[in-house]
Structures are given as structure tokens and as C-alpha cells.
Short mmCIF file of C-alpha atoms in Angstrom, two decimals:
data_model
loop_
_atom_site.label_atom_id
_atom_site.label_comp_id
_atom_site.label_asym_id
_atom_site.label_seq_id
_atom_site.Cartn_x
_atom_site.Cartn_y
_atom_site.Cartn_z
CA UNK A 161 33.69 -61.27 -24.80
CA UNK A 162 33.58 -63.62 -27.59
CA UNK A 163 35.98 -62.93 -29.83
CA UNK A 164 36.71 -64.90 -33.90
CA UNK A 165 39.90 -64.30 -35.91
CA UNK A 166 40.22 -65.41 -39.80
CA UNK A 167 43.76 -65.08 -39.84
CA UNK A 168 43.46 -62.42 -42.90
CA UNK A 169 41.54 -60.77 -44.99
CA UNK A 170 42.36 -61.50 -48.04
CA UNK A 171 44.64 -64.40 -49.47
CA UNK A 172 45.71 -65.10 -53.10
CA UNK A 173 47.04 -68.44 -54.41
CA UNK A 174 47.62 -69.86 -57.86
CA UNK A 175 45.32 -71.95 -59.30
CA UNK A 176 46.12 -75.83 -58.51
CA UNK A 177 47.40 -75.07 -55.28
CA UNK A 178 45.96 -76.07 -51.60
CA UNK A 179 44.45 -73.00 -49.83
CA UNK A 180 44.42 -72.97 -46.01
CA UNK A 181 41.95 -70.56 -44.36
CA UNK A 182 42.18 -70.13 -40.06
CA UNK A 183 39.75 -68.88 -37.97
CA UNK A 184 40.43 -68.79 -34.36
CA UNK A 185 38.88 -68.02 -31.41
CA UNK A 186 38.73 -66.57 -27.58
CA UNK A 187 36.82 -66.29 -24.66
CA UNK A 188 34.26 -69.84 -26.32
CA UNK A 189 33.94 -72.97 -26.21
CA UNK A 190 31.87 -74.28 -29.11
CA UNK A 191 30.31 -77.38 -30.05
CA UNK A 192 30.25 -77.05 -33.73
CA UNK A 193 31.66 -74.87 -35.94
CA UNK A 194 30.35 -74.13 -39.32
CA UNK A 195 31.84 -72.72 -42.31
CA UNK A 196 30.04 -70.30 -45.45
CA UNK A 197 31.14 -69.24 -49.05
CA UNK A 198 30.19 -65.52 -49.69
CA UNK A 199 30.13 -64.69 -53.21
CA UNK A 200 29.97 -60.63 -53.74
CA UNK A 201 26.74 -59.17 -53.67
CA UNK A 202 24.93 -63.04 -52.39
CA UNK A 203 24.09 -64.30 -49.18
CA UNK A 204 26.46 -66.51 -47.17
CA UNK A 205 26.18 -70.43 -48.48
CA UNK A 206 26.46 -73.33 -46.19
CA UNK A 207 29.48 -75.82 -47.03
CA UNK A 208 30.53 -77.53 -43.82
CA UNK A 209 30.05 -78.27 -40.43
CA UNK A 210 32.52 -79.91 -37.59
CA UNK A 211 31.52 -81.14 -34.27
CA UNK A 212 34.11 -80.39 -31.02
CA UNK A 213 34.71 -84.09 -30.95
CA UNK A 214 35.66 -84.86 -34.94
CA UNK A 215 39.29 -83.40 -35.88
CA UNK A 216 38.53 -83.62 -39.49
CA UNK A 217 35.49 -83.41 -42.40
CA UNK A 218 36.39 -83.45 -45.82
CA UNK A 219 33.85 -82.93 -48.74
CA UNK A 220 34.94 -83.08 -52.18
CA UNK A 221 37.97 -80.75 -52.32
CA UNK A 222 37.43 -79.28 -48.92
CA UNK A 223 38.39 -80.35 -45.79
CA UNK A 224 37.87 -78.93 -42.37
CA UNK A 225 39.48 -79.86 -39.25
CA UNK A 226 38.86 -78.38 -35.86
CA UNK A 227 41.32 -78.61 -33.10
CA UNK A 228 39.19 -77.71 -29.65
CA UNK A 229 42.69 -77.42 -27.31
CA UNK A 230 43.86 -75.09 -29.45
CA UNK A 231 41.12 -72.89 -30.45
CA UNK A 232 41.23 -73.24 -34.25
CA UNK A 233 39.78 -74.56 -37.21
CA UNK A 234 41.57 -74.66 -40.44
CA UNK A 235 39.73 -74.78 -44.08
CA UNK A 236 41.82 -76.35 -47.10
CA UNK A 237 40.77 -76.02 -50.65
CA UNK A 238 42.69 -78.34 -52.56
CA UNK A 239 43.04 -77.94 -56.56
CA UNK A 240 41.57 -74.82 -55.86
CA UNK A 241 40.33 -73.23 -58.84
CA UNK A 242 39.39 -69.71 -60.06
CA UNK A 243 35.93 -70.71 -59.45
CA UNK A 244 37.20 -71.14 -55.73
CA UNK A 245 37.19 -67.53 -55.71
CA UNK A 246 34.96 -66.05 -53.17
CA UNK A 247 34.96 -64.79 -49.19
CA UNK A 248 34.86 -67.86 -46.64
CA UNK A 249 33.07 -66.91 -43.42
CA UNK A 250 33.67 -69.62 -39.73
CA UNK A 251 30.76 -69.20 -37.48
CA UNK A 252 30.81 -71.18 -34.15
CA UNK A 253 27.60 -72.78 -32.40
CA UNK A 254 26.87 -73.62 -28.83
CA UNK A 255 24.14 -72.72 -26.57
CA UNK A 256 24.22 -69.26 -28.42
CA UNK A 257 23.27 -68.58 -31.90
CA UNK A 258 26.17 -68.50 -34.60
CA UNK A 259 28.47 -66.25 -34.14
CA UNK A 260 30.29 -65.57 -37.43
CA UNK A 261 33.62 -64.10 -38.57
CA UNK A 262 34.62 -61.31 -40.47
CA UNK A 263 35.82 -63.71 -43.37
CA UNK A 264 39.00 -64.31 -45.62
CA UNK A 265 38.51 -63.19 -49.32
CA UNK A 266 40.02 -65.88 -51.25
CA UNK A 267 41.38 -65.30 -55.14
CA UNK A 268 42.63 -67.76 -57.26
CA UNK A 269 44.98 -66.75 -59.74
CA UNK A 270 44.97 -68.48 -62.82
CA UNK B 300 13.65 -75.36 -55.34
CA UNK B 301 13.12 -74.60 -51.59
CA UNK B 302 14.47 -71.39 -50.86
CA UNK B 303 14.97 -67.85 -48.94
CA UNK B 304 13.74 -64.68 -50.79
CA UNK B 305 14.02 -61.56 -49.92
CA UNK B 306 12.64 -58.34 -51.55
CA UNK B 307 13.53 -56.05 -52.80
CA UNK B 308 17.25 -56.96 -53.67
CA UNK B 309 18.05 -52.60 -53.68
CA UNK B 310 16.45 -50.23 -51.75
CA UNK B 311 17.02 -46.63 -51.42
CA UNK B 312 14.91 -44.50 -48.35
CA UNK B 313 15.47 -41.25 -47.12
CA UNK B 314 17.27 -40.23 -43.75
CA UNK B 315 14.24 -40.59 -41.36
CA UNK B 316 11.87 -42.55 -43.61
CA UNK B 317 10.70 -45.50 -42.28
CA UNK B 318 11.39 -48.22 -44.56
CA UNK B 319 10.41 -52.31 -44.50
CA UNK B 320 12.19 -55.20 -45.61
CA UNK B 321 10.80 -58.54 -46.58
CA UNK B 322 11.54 -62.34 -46.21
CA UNK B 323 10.20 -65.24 -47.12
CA UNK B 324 10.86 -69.16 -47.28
CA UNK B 325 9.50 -72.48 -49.06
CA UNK B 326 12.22 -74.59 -46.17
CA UNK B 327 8.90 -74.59 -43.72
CA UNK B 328 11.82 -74.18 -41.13
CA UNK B 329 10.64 -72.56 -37.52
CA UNK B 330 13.88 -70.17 -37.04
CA UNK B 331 13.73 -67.54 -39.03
CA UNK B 332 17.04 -64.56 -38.13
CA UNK B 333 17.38 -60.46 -39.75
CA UNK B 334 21.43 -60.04 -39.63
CA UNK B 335 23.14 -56.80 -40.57
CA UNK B 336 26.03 -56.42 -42.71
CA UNK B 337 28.68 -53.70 -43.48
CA UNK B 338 31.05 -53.90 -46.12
CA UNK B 339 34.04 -56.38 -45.08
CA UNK B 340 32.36 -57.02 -41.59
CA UNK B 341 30.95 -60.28 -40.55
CA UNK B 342 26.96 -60.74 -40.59
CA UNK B 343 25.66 -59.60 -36.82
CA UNK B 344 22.53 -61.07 -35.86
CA UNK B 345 19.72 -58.82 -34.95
CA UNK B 346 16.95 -60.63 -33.90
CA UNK B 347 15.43 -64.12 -34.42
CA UNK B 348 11.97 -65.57 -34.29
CA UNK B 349 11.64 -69.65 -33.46
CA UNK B 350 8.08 -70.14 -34.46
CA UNK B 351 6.21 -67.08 -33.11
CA UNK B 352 8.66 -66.72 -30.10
CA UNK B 353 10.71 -63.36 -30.67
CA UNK B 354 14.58 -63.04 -29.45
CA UNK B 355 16.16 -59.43 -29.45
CA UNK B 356 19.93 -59.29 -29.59
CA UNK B 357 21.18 -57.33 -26.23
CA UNK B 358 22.87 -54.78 -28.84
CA UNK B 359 20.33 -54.69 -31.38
CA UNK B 360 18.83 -50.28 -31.47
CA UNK B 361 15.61 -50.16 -30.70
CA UNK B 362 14.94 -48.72 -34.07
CA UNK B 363 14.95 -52.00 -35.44
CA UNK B 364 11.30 -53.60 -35.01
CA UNK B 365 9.97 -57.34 -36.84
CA UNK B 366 7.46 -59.27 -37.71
CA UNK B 367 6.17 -62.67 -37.92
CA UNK B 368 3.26 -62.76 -39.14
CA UNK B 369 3.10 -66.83 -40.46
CA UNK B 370 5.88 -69.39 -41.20
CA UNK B 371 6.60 -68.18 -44.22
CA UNK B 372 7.10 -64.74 -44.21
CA UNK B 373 9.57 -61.73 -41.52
CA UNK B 374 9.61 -58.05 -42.16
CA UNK B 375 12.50 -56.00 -40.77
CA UNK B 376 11.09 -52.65 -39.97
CA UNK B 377 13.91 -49.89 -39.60
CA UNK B 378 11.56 -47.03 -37.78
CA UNK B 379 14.26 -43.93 -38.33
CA UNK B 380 17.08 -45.33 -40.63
CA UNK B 381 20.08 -43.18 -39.78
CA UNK B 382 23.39 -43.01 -42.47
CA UNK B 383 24.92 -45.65 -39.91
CA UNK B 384 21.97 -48.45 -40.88
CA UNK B 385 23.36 -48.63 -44.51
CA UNK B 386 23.90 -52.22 -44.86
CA UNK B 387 23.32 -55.21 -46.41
CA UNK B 388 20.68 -56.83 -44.37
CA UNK B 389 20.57 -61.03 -44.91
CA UNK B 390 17.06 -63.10 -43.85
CA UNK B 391 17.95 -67.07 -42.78
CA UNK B 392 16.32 -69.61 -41.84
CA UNK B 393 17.15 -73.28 -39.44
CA UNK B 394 14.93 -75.93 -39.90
CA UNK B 395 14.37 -76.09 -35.96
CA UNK B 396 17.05 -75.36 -33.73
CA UNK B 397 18.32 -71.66 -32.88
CA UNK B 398 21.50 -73.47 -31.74
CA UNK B 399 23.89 -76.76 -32.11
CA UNK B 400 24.38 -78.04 -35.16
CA UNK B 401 22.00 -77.34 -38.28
CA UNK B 402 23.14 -74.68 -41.10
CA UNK B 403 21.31 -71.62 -41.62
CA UNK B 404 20.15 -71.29 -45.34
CA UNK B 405 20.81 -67.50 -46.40
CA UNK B 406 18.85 -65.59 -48.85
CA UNK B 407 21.02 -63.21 -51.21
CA UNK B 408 20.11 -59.75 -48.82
CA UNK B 409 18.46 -56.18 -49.30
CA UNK B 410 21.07 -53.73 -50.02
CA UNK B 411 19.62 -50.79 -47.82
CA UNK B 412 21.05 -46.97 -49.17
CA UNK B 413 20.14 -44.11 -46.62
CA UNK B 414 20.01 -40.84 -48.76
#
């Protein structure tokens, strides 16, 4: 079966520094992947999305890349901020509807 | 702003008591999709509706009903909510595509307590 992995569950880092979020993934092969911002208590919010045949998306301080061979997209905050703070869900797309990770909680320490 | 409400933000029912959730959305989108979830878990999807067309996950109990009854507006209708359906239950919406490549727009979820 399908199967996602965000490589923790929770990660601190100080403030200023890059944070690198993975998810990974089994048993798919996706054409996009997406990724969310869960603040506690809110639904997920849409940041980014990477098609199988880009390696990289950047938007403002984030920047996405997605490496189909393999099986694993990395998320980097850089600067990241206190603000930053906040669980970051991967979903991938394909001929199914998204299928979403657990998440990685992300604090920045200031 | 366009945008994905859902009502109420807290509810409370009693073991048994059939209990409905609301959604609605100013996106005009066709997809509308009920996911469950638990603390720390990732959202599962339950069911989704593209236009009038109604999809049932494989997995999803058959205690969980919905309805569509425009483009605006889903109910999730839990029949016979047991402890185990304590959740936080999130409404989205895709502007036309179940699958591929367009985000889903989230509303902020029904906290659902079983007492």
C-alpha cells in the first residue's frame, strides 16, 4: 500500500537558520506533490506544489525540490523565523486524490 | 474574501446521537472533500463530491453519510458517533479536478467531542 514518511515529527531550529523538512514515499509514483502549513487548531494551508518533472520551486523563503528516482521531496525554510512555527504536511497527487502525511511540527527558537 | 466555512468550529454530541456537520464555499469550485483528523495523524479523506457525483473512500464506516445539496454547501452526517469518531473533521474544496495538480483550499475544521 501507499505508504508517506516526514522524516520526524517534530524538529526545532534557531531562528535565522535553514530548516529542511523530508517526506518520502513507497509503493507511488506521483505526478505532483504538494505541500501545507498547519497552524494548531486551523485547517491545512496551501504553499507549494512540484511537478515529477521540475527538481526545484522556490517561493519567497521556501523552496521545494522533488527528486522522483529517489522517492523524496525536501522543504527548506530559509531565515526561518518564529513565525515559521507551525506543522508542514506533503501530500502526493496522481490519478488518486491527495494522499497526505502525518506532518513535521516545526519550532523556531528565537 | 473567497473562502471555506465550516460550522460550528466545536461541537459536543452524545455517544449514539446523530450529529451533522456543515460546509460551505464562496471558491464556486466543483470538488468539494469531508477528511478526518486525529491528533498528530495526517488528514484521511472520507468522501468527495465533484459536482453532484459522490466518491466513498473504500475504508470510509458506513456510519459516515453526506450531502450535496448545491455548489455551495456539504453536510457530514455521522449516524452513531462512537468515542473512536472524535476528531477534527476538515471540509476542502478544488476548483475542478479531484486529481493532478490544483491545491485544495481547507476550511479551519469542526472539532467533534463524543461524550
Amino acid at each position: 500500500s501507499q505508504k508517506i514518511e516526514q522524516n520526524s515529527e517534530a524538529l526545532n531550529i534557531q531562528e535565522g537558520k535553514t530548516a529542511t523538512l523530508t517526506c518520502n514515499y513507497t509503493n507511488y509514483s506521483p505526478a505532483y506533490l504538494q505541500w501545507y502549513r498547519q497552524d494548531p487548531g486551523r485547517g491545512p494551508v496551501f504553499l507549494l506544489l512540484i511537478r515529477e518533472n521540475e527538481k526545484e520551486k522556490r517561493k519567497e523563503r521556501l523552496k521545494v525540490t522533488f527528486d522522483t528516482t529517489l522517492k523524496q521531496s525536501l522543504f527548506h525554510i530559509t531565515a526561518s523565523q518564529p513565525a515559521d512555527s507551525a506543522t508542514y504536511l506533503c501530500a502526493l497527487a496522481g490519478n488518486t486524490p491527495l494522499v497526505f502525511g502525518k506532518g513535521t511540527r516545526l519550532s523556531v527558537i528565537a | 474574501d473567497a473562502m471555506v466555512i465550516q460550522n460550528p468550529r466545536y461541537q459536543v454530541t452524545q455517544f449514539g446521537k446523530p450529529v451533522t456537520l456543515s460546509c460551505s464555499q464562496t471558491l464556486n469550485h466543483n470538488v468539494m472533500y469531508w477528511y478526518q483528523q486525529k491528533s498528530s495523524q495526517a488528514p484521511k479523506l472520507l468522501f468527495h463530491y465533484y459536482d453532484k457525483d459522490f466518491n466513498n473512500e473504500a475504508d470510509t464506516p458506513d456510519n459516515f453519510q453526506s450531502r450535496r445539496p448545491n455548489t455551495s454547501f456539504c453536510f457530514l452526517d455521522i449516524r452513531s458517533p462512537g468515542l473512536g469518531d472524535a476528531a477534527m473533521y476538515l471540509c476542502a474544496t478544488s476548483r475542478d479536478s479531484v486529481t493532478v495538480n490544483q491545491p485544495q483550499h481547507f476550511g479551519d475544521g469542526t472539532r467533534l467531542s463524543i461524550l
